[in-house]
XYZ file of C-alpha atoms in Angstrom:
524
model
C -22.464 -44.325 15.682
C -23.628 -42.315 12.683
C -21.702 -39.339 11.325
C -23.969 -36.653 12.749
C -23.726 -38.103 16.243
C -19.972 -38.047 15.854
C -20.183 -34.428 14.787
C -22.224 -33.469 17.835
C -19.723 -35.215 20.094
C -16.862 -33.367 18.407
C -18.614 -30.073 19.094
C -18.806 -30.916 22.800
C -15.183 -32.004 23.284
C -13.170 -30.102 25.856
C -9.400 -29.991 26.102
C -8.061 -31.000 29.516
C -6.148 -28.233 31.197
C -2.442 -28.872 31.734
C -1.271 -27.249 34.949
C 1.556 -24.799 34.387
C 3.355 -23.309 37.328
C 5.288 -20.178 36.534
C 7.171 -17.940 38.910
C 7.250 -14.460 37.455
C 9.781 -11.817 38.416
C 7.623 -8.737 38.841
C 7.148 -5.657 40.967
C 3.681 -6.242 42.388
C 3.523 -2.633 43.549
C 3.918 -1.366 39.995
C 1.517 -0.962 37.120
C 2.016 -4.425 35.547
C 0.032 -6.161 32.832
C 0.429 -9.917 32.409
C -1.003 -11.502 29.279
C -0.874 -14.679 27.223
C 0.121 -12.786 24.089
C 1.380 -15.848 22.248
C -1.626 -18.106 22.749
C -3.661 -18.786 19.636
C -2.902 -18.825 15.913
C -1.285 -15.372 15.959
C 1.241 -16.393 18.585
C 4.685 -17.992 18.524
C 6.351 -18.178 21.959
C 9.983 -17.113 21.999
C 10.182 -16.393 18.276
C 12.903 -14.057 17.007
C 12.630 -11.441 14.217
C 12.719 -12.757 10.636
C 11.603 -16.187 11.865
C 8.194 -14.816 12.824
C 5.581 -16.726 10.898
C 3.533 -15.535 13.899
C 4.125 -13.765 17.216
C 4.334 -10.224 15.861
C 1.988 -8.673 18.429
C 4.636 -9.363 21.058
C 7.690 -8.608 18.915
C 6.263 -5.153 18.193
C 6.534 -4.284 21.868
C 10.346 -4.465 21.598
C 11.211 -3.859 17.941
C 9.664 -1.696 15.229
C 9.198 -1.745 11.468
C 9.138 1.093 8.962
C 5.438 0.555 8.281
C 2.651 -1.088 10.307
C -1.008 -1.864 9.829
C -3.484 0.565 11.311
C -5.609 -0.610 14.224
C -8.059 -2.675 12.141
C -5.480 -3.723 9.490
C -7.353 -1.920 6.735
C -4.447 0.305 5.657
C -0.728 0.845 6.296
C 0.485 3.499 8.717
C 3.892 5.114 9.249
C 6.013 3.756 12.093
C 9.764 4.334 11.921
C 9.166 5.830 8.476
C 7.111 9.027 8.340
C 6.182 8.799 4.654
C 7.211 7.153 1.396
C 6.955 7.537 -2.368
C 7.940 5.715 -5.538
C 8.919 6.511 -9.083
C 6.363 6.071 -11.852
C 7.044 2.396 -12.484
C 7.271 1.331 -8.803
C 10.903 0.225 -9.086
C 12.477 2.808 -6.757
C 10.944 3.636 -3.387
C 12.097 6.337 -0.997
C 11.293 6.230 2.726
C 11.781 9.221 5.015
C 12.609 8.176 8.565
C 11.406 9.533 11.870
C 13.822 11.986 13.462
C 14.754 11.728 17.146
C 14.102 7.985 17.601
C 16.637 6.257 19.832
C 17.449 2.648 20.591
C 16.827 1.342 24.086
C 20.496 1.984 24.928
C 20.254 5.637 23.839
C 21.997 5.340 20.468
C 20.242 7.140 17.573
C 18.234 5.204 14.988
C 19.386 5.954 11.425
C 19.030 4.765 7.840
C 22.150 2.635 8.340
C 20.109 0.429 10.691
C 17.530 -0.154 7.951
C 20.192 -1.148 5.425
C 21.860 -3.422 7.974
C 18.562 -5.068 8.930
C 17.510 -5.818 5.372
C 20.914 -7.229 4.435
C 20.920 -9.453 7.525
C 17.353 -10.644 6.900
C 18.147 -11.836 3.345
C 21.675 -13.097 4.011
C 21.663 -16.780 3.026
C 23.976 -17.658 5.917
C 21.362 -16.343 8.378
C 18.834 -18.778 6.859
C 15.841 -16.713 7.962
C 12.291 -17.071 6.723
C 12.025 -13.370 5.882
C 12.122 -13.704 2.096
C 9.545 -16.475 2.127
C 6.812 -14.407 3.730
C 7.869 -10.824 2.844
C 8.389 -11.478 -0.896
C 11.635 -9.488 -0.663
C 14.977 -11.050 -1.575
C 18.116 -10.339 -3.633
C 16.159 -11.420 -6.709
C 13.473 -8.767 -6.152
C 15.548 -6.021 -4.475
C 18.793 -4.997 -6.161
C 19.892 -2.536 -3.483
C 18.902 -0.848 -0.233
C 20.902 2.305 0.373
C 21.070 5.089 2.923
C 20.708 8.400 1.112
C 21.377 10.198 4.389
C 20.748 9.480 8.071
C 16.997 9.896 7.695
C 16.372 8.689 4.144
C 16.560 5.175 2.751
C 15.997 4.003 -0.811
C 14.891 0.586 -2.051
C 15.866 -0.168 -5.654
C 13.875 -3.099 -7.067
C 14.484 -5.453 -9.965
C 10.840 -5.236 -11.068
C 7.765 -3.174 -10.353
C 6.259 -3.665 -6.892
C 3.273 -1.397 -6.229
C 2.852 -2.878 -2.739
C 6.353 -2.588 -1.250
C 5.178 -0.711 1.900
C 3.056 -3.733 2.817
C 6.041 -6.062 2.366
C 8.145 -3.876 4.646
C 5.750 -4.404 7.534
C 7.723 -7.606 8.050
C 11.188 -6.024 8.196
C 12.027 -5.601 11.878
C 14.673 -2.913 12.236
C 17.589 -4.150 14.349
C 20.488 -2.089 15.782
C 23.605 -2.200 13.625
C 25.789 -0.952 16.471
C 24.786 -3.918 18.651
C 24.803 -6.678 16.031
C 27.444 -5.621 13.503
C 29.844 -8.265 14.816
C 27.266 -11.078 14.715
C 28.156 -13.611 12.051
C 25.004 -14.218 9.968
C 25.550 -17.961 10.364
C 25.037 -17.493 14.120
C 21.713 -15.686 13.732
C 19.598 -18.743 14.511
C 21.481 -19.609 17.683
C 22.448 -16.292 19.245
C 20.854 -15.653 22.624
C 21.103 -11.869 22.154
C 17.366 -11.582 21.478
C 16.607 -13.109 24.882
C 19.429 -11.678 26.987
C 20.542 -8.295 25.615
C 17.775 -7.325 23.194
C 17.733 -3.703 22.064
C 14.886 -2.224 20.045
C 13.027 1.036 19.453
C 9.637 -0.163 20.692
C 7.600 0.992 23.693
C 9.079 -1.617 26.063
C 12.593 -2.812 26.848
C 13.840 -6.327 27.547
C 14.058 -7.270 31.222
C 14.033 -11.063 31.599
C 13.284 -14.108 29.476
C 12.640 -17.619 30.794
C 12.018 -20.046 27.952
C 8.596 -21.710 28.092
C 7.710 -19.546 31.099
C 7.637 -15.807 30.450
C 9.193 -12.760 28.800
C 9.221 -9.632 30.936
C 9.626 -6.076 29.623
C 9.837 -2.662 31.275
C 8.685 0.705 29.947
C 10.918 2.573 27.521
C 11.155 6.101 28.991
C 12.400 7.485 25.672
C 9.781 5.941 23.391
C 9.065 8.357 20.563
C 5.298 8.295 21.159
C 5.786 8.957 24.869
C 6.697 6.862 27.895
C 4.251 3.972 28.389
C 1.826 4.162 31.307
C 2.629 0.597 32.310
C 5.727 -0.039 34.370
C 6.031 -3.613 33.184
C 4.536 -5.856 30.501
C 4.828 -9.637 30.845
C 4.078 -12.298 28.259
C 3.352 -15.548 30.078
C 3.586 -18.816 28.185
C 1.072 -21.646 28.503
C 0.839 -25.191 27.219
C -2.480 -24.450 25.538
C -5.419 -22.072 25.339
C -7.394 -23.843 28.067
C -4.592 -23.312 30.579
C -4.410 -19.626 29.661
C -8.173 -19.152 30.009
C -8.131 -20.820 33.441
C -5.356 -18.423 34.475
C -7.406 -15.489 33.159
C -10.438 -16.575 35.158
C -8.266 -17.044 38.244
C -6.939 -13.489 37.938
C -3.365 -14.651 37.293
C -3.245 -12.918 33.894
C -5.276 -10.124 32.342
C -5.467 -11.081 28.662
C -5.619 -14.135 26.421
C -6.678 -15.171 22.961
C -9.868 -17.262 23.132
C -11.547 -19.597 20.665
C -14.986 -18.538 19.486
C -16.985 -20.847 21.730
C -14.895 -19.841 24.745
C -15.072 -16.123 24.005
C -18.844 -16.213 23.602
C -19.054 -17.457 27.182
C -17.498 -14.195 28.377
C -19.998 -11.991 26.531
C -22.091 -9.948 28.958
C -19.747 -10.560 31.899
C -18.807 -7.141 33.262
C -15.511 -8.461 34.593
C -14.169 -8.921 31.057
C -13.781 -7.142 27.741
C -14.183 -9.199 24.563
C -12.320 -8.179 21.389
C -13.089 -9.650 17.978
C -12.499 -9.167 14.294
C -11.979 -10.936 10.975
C -8.751 -12.875 10.964
C -7.852 -12.169 7.341
C -6.412 -15.685 7.447
C -7.591 -18.589 5.318
C -7.494 -21.995 6.972
C -6.832 -24.706 4.429
C -5.251 -28.077 3.811
C -2.191 -28.003 1.593
C -1.541 -31.281 -0.207
C 2.042 -32.306 -0.882
C 1.788 -33.314 -4.513
C 5.203 -34.939 -4.328
C 3.030 -37.783 -3.061
C 1.539 -38.996 -6.347
C -1.848 -39.659 -4.739
C -2.433 -35.937 -4.292
C -1.140 -34.867 -7.702
C -4.522 -36.012 -9.052
C -7.035 -33.143 -8.914
C -9.863 -35.640 -8.461
C -8.443 -36.685 -5.093
C -8.186 -33.092 -3.903
C -11.723 -32.409 -5.107
C -12.920 -35.548 -3.313
C -11.579 -34.193 -0.029
C -13.643 -31.037 -0.506
C -16.813 -32.931 -1.377
C -16.304 -35.280 1.575
C -16.092 -32.546 4.207
C -19.274 -30.691 5.117
C -17.475 -27.411 5.633
C -20.690 -25.439 6.082
C -21.917 -27.761 8.834
C -18.580 -27.520 10.633
C -18.611 -23.720 10.384
C -22.173 -23.459 11.679
C -22.284 -26.292 14.227
C -18.805 -27.108 15.475
C -17.403 -23.596 15.143
C -20.683 -21.996 16.224
C -20.920 -19.570 13.337
C -17.493 -18.021 13.963
C -16.103 -19.017 10.549
C -17.035 -18.402 6.912
C -16.405 -21.053 4.250
C -14.075 -19.864 1.458
C -13.808 -21.010 -2.195
C -10.073 -20.322 -2.673
C -7.078 -18.965 -0.767
C -8.457 -15.405 -0.653
C -9.833 -14.403 2.733
C -12.246 -11.655 1.625
C -15.410 -11.754 -0.548
C -14.236 -9.109 -3.024
C -11.556 -11.591 -4.097
C -14.180 -14.115 -5.292
C -15.642 -14.037 -8.828
C -19.071 -15.401 -9.669
C -19.675 -18.951 -10.835
C -17.379 -20.799 -8.445
C -17.877 -24.411 -7.389
C -19.022 -24.411 -3.770
C -18.105 -28.089 -3.342
C -21.310 -28.629 -1.388
C -21.228 -31.707 0.836
C -21.557 -34.761 -1.390
C -19.948 -37.927 0.019
C -21.159 -39.991 -2.938
C -19.322 -37.698 -5.341
C -16.238 -37.940 -3.113
C -16.311 -41.750 -3.244
C -16.801 -41.675 -7.019
C -13.826 -39.358 -7.575
C -11.614 -41.404 -5.267
C -12.568 -44.541 -7.178
C -11.876 -42.941 -10.559
C -8.481 -41.770 -9.330
C -7.617 -45.190 -7.891
C -6.830 -43.579 -4.546
C -5.000 -45.915 -2.157
C -6.715 -45.435 1.198
C -5.010 -48.396 2.879
C -2.547 -46.217 4.773
C -3.541 -43.426 7.201
C -2.499 -39.941 6.102
C -0.836 -37.692 8.655
C -2.123 -34.112 8.767
C 0.389 -31.876 10.514
C -0.601 -28.593 12.123
C 0.799 -25.993 14.483
C -2.672 -25.058 15.736
C -3.405 -26.042 19.337
C -6.583 -24.076 20.087
C -9.921 -25.713 20.803
C -11.333 -24.070 17.657
C -8.938 -25.911 15.385
C -8.908 -29.102 17.447
C -12.676 -29.368 17.061
C -12.478 -28.497 13.362
C -9.837 -31.150 12.703
C -11.803 -33.766 14.635
C -14.855 -33.024 12.481
C -12.783 -33.167 9.286
C -11.401 -36.505 10.452
C -14.925 -37.877 10.976
C -16.199 -36.749 7.581
C -13.201 -38.177 5.728
C -13.517 -41.475 7.586
C -17.061 -41.740 6.236
C -15.676 -41.951 2.674
C -12.875 -44.335 3.611
C -10.011 -41.884 4.204
C -8.176 -42.166 7.508
C -6.263 -39.091 8.631
C -4.139 -38.732 11.752
C -3.820 -35.137 13.022
C -0.313 -34.365 14.327
C 0.072 -31.213 16.439
C 3.489 -29.589 16.647
C 4.872 -26.430 18.178
C 5.681 -23.613 15.760
C 9.502 -23.970 15.816
C 9.281 -27.703 15.099
C 6.772 -27.171 12.287
C 8.792 -24.349 10.745
C 12.009 -26.391 10.912
C 10.919 -28.651 8.058
C 7.575 -27.634 6.538
C 8.928 -25.008 4.125
C 11.431 -27.495 2.669
C 8.508 -29.432 1.197
C 9.734 -32.577 2.936
C 8.507 -34.544 5.931
C 4.768 -33.951 5.475
C 1.909 -35.128 3.285
C -0.955 -32.794 4.249
C -0.884 -29.778 6.516
C -3.863 -27.996 8.038
C -2.678 -24.442 8.433
C -3.527 -20.801 7.953
C -2.176 -18.015 5.792
C -2.822 -14.288 5.558
C -4.460 -13.842 2.176
C -5.775 -10.344 1.651
C -5.321 -8.000 -1.280
C -2.355 -6.271 0.351
C -0.605 -9.432 1.550
C -1.524 -12.056 -1.014
C 0.785 -15.077 -0.544
C 2.409 -15.086 -3.996
C 5.598 -16.909 -2.873
C 3.651 -19.993 -1.800
C 2.797 -20.728 -5.436
C 5.969 -19.652 -7.222
C 9.112 -21.546 -8.114
C 11.743 -20.413 -5.609
C 9.151 -18.680 -3.469
C 9.870 -20.935 -0.481
C 13.099 -22.728 0.497
C 11.918 -26.118 -0.775
C 14.640 -28.706 -1.198
C 13.671 -29.371 -4.814
C 13.091 -25.703 -5.719
C 9.451 -26.371 -6.603
C 6.493 -24.418 -5.202
C 5.521 -25.478 -1.710
C 2.930 -28.006 -2.908
C 5.488 -29.594 -5.207
C 3.681 -28.657 -8.441
C 3.892 -25.612 -10.670
C 0.698 -24.730 -12.541
C 1.745 -22.665 -15.616
C -1.613 -20.880 -15.963
C -1.598 -19.967 -12.288
C 2.044 -18.856 -12.508
C 1.186 -16.475 -15.349
C -1.705 -14.951 -13.387
C 0.488 -14.500 -10.311
C 3.175 -12.754 -12.368
C 0.632 -10.306 -13.804
C -0.915 -9.573 -10.403
C 2.445 -8.935 -8.768
C 3.177 -5.899 -10.924
C -0.348 -4.582 -11.549
C -0.617 -1.054 -10.197
C -4.239 -0.355 -11.130
C -6.419 -1.351 -8.127
C -9.404 -2.505 -10.199
C -7.297 -4.579 -12.554
C -5.430 -6.063 -9.578
C -8.682 -7.240 -7.974
C -9.703 -8.764 -11.296
C -6.469 -10.753 -11.434
C -6.941 -11.981 -7.865
C -10.412 -13.160 -8.880
C -8.910 -15.007 -11.856
C -6.444 -16.672 -9.479
C -9.333 -17.644 -7.222
C -11.257 -19.165 -10.141
C -8.262 -21.274 -11.154
C -7.611 -22.483 -7.597
C -11.271 -23.295 -7.110
C -11.683 -25.251 -10.350
C -8.509 -27.271 -9.829
C -8.801 -27.657 -6.041
C -5.125 -26.765 -5.841
C -5.586 -26.879 -2.058
C -8.355 -27.861 0.335
C -9.900 -24.504 1.161
C -11.825 -24.498 4.431
C -12.773 -21.190 6.051
C -11.699 -17.856 7.425
C -12.444 -17.275 11.072
C -13.573 -14.524 13.352
C -11.002 -14.457 16.144
C -11.397 -13.342 19.718
C -9.401 -12.037 22.634
C -10.596 -11.632 26.229
C -9.181 -9.123 28.695
C -9.894 -8.156 32.262
C -12.096 -5.086 32.644
C -9.387 -3.668 34.887
C -7.327 -2.873 31.792
C -7.717 0.674 30.543
C -7.129 1.817 26.942
C -6.130 -1.742 26.116
C -6.587 -2.832 22.503
C -6.211 -6.090 20.599
C -7.054 -7.104 17.040
C -6.678 -10.554 15.417
C -4.202 -9.466 12.775
C -2.718 -12.289 10.690
C 0.388 -13.628 12.442
C -0.106 -10.914 15.036
C 0.464 -7.928 12.763
C 2.331 -5.780 13.405
C -0.433 -3.237 13.859
C -0.842 -0.034 15.838
C -2.299 -0.994 19.226
C -0.891 2.045 21.096
C 0.549 -0.095 23.880
C 2.060 3.044 25.374
C -1.479 3.999 26.499
C -2.330 0.717 28.242
C -2.749 0.781 32.006
C -4.192 -1.283 34.824
C -6.969 0.173 36.950
C -8.605 -1.062 40.108
């Protein structure tokens, strides 16, 4: 069978639905919304704060941050903070907090909760992933202090013009409820699933692992009591199972892959939501494996994969090929190598590098949607055509997160990362940026020229100069194929038309963003 026939077959593959029987505790007479909020790349079922590489759309229903994205993630908005300011060199930031906010148990929210939350998040005994994706740690923040009950100050070790964006990832937890929790017990405590207390629009009711998480309205929410009586996040084995439940009327919302979502267009029984993901899908090569320390091998992978054909045919035009880690066009300079499909060039580069293709290469991923399954199958077919055998390995998010960031236990990973101007993933390329066992950058290699560019961009306060530095970073990544850059996707969600004032946006990792869940309701 020739390659193009294989590609057509890949585009037609369907995932078999896995039946999932769930008994939900709910008041059927109430105003209840049931959704699959953790299906898709932005979801992470049962994740807890500071371990949330995804799942933030759901976490934001219980807990809050100082700052959130606005509804289309184009700018930050105040949440528990009302406003903020910095000194001239961006080393001291002051945040004024919202007055009158209470925790779900009625206790007042104060600056002491912010200080407690930050210190817990970066405590090495808690072993969270907060520093890895927020870019905040004891090496970048010298002190967080409560000036008074409604004012908190962040004192930094170096300039950070984009601190408010970093703080979108700091979930504020209640000091009065968790003060006695030993940081070493953070990963194992069941408090988040049994006695959770937050400041968000909904309050914890019941959690059944791998089945559902049920919340009830917070009558004292600072934006006003939610219209819904109950909000339930139902867990599914995969996207197909969730979509079948949506069509059967068992749930009222789910993420949907592009090809699935397009099938709902024009159907008056459903509302389709879409937007740019702001996430770059790419293959990261573990250069601790000497085969992938050779740039020619990484370049060969790019030449071997017809990314444009996959984007247009397999992914049905719902993805845009990218030249580097940046997810948006203004981050790309002119004159980049587009690595247009050239299997002969791929074979030549592999030969020059002496690549050993005798052993299959495992490609680990946490993606389980049809979108990414089809994409990986197409990648597999293209690479096979130049003599490279890959074996995709799908894992759930907790399993993947348990080892990936150590830099051990994987050779290639197909994954996604938020990579916009406000949330550029600096720590992924810096020494000490991730908790790798050997202290090296995640890929295992430090590129001095890239490191210098990253250091300049981190502290650049002038917007135009900052964009220029991001373009320089892109040019370096593109020329050296530091990773296998694939595409950024348009993502979709589908909801029942019975939902009123419901809103969803495909924010990277689920946000957090302002979706005004307090306004959601269920009509006839």
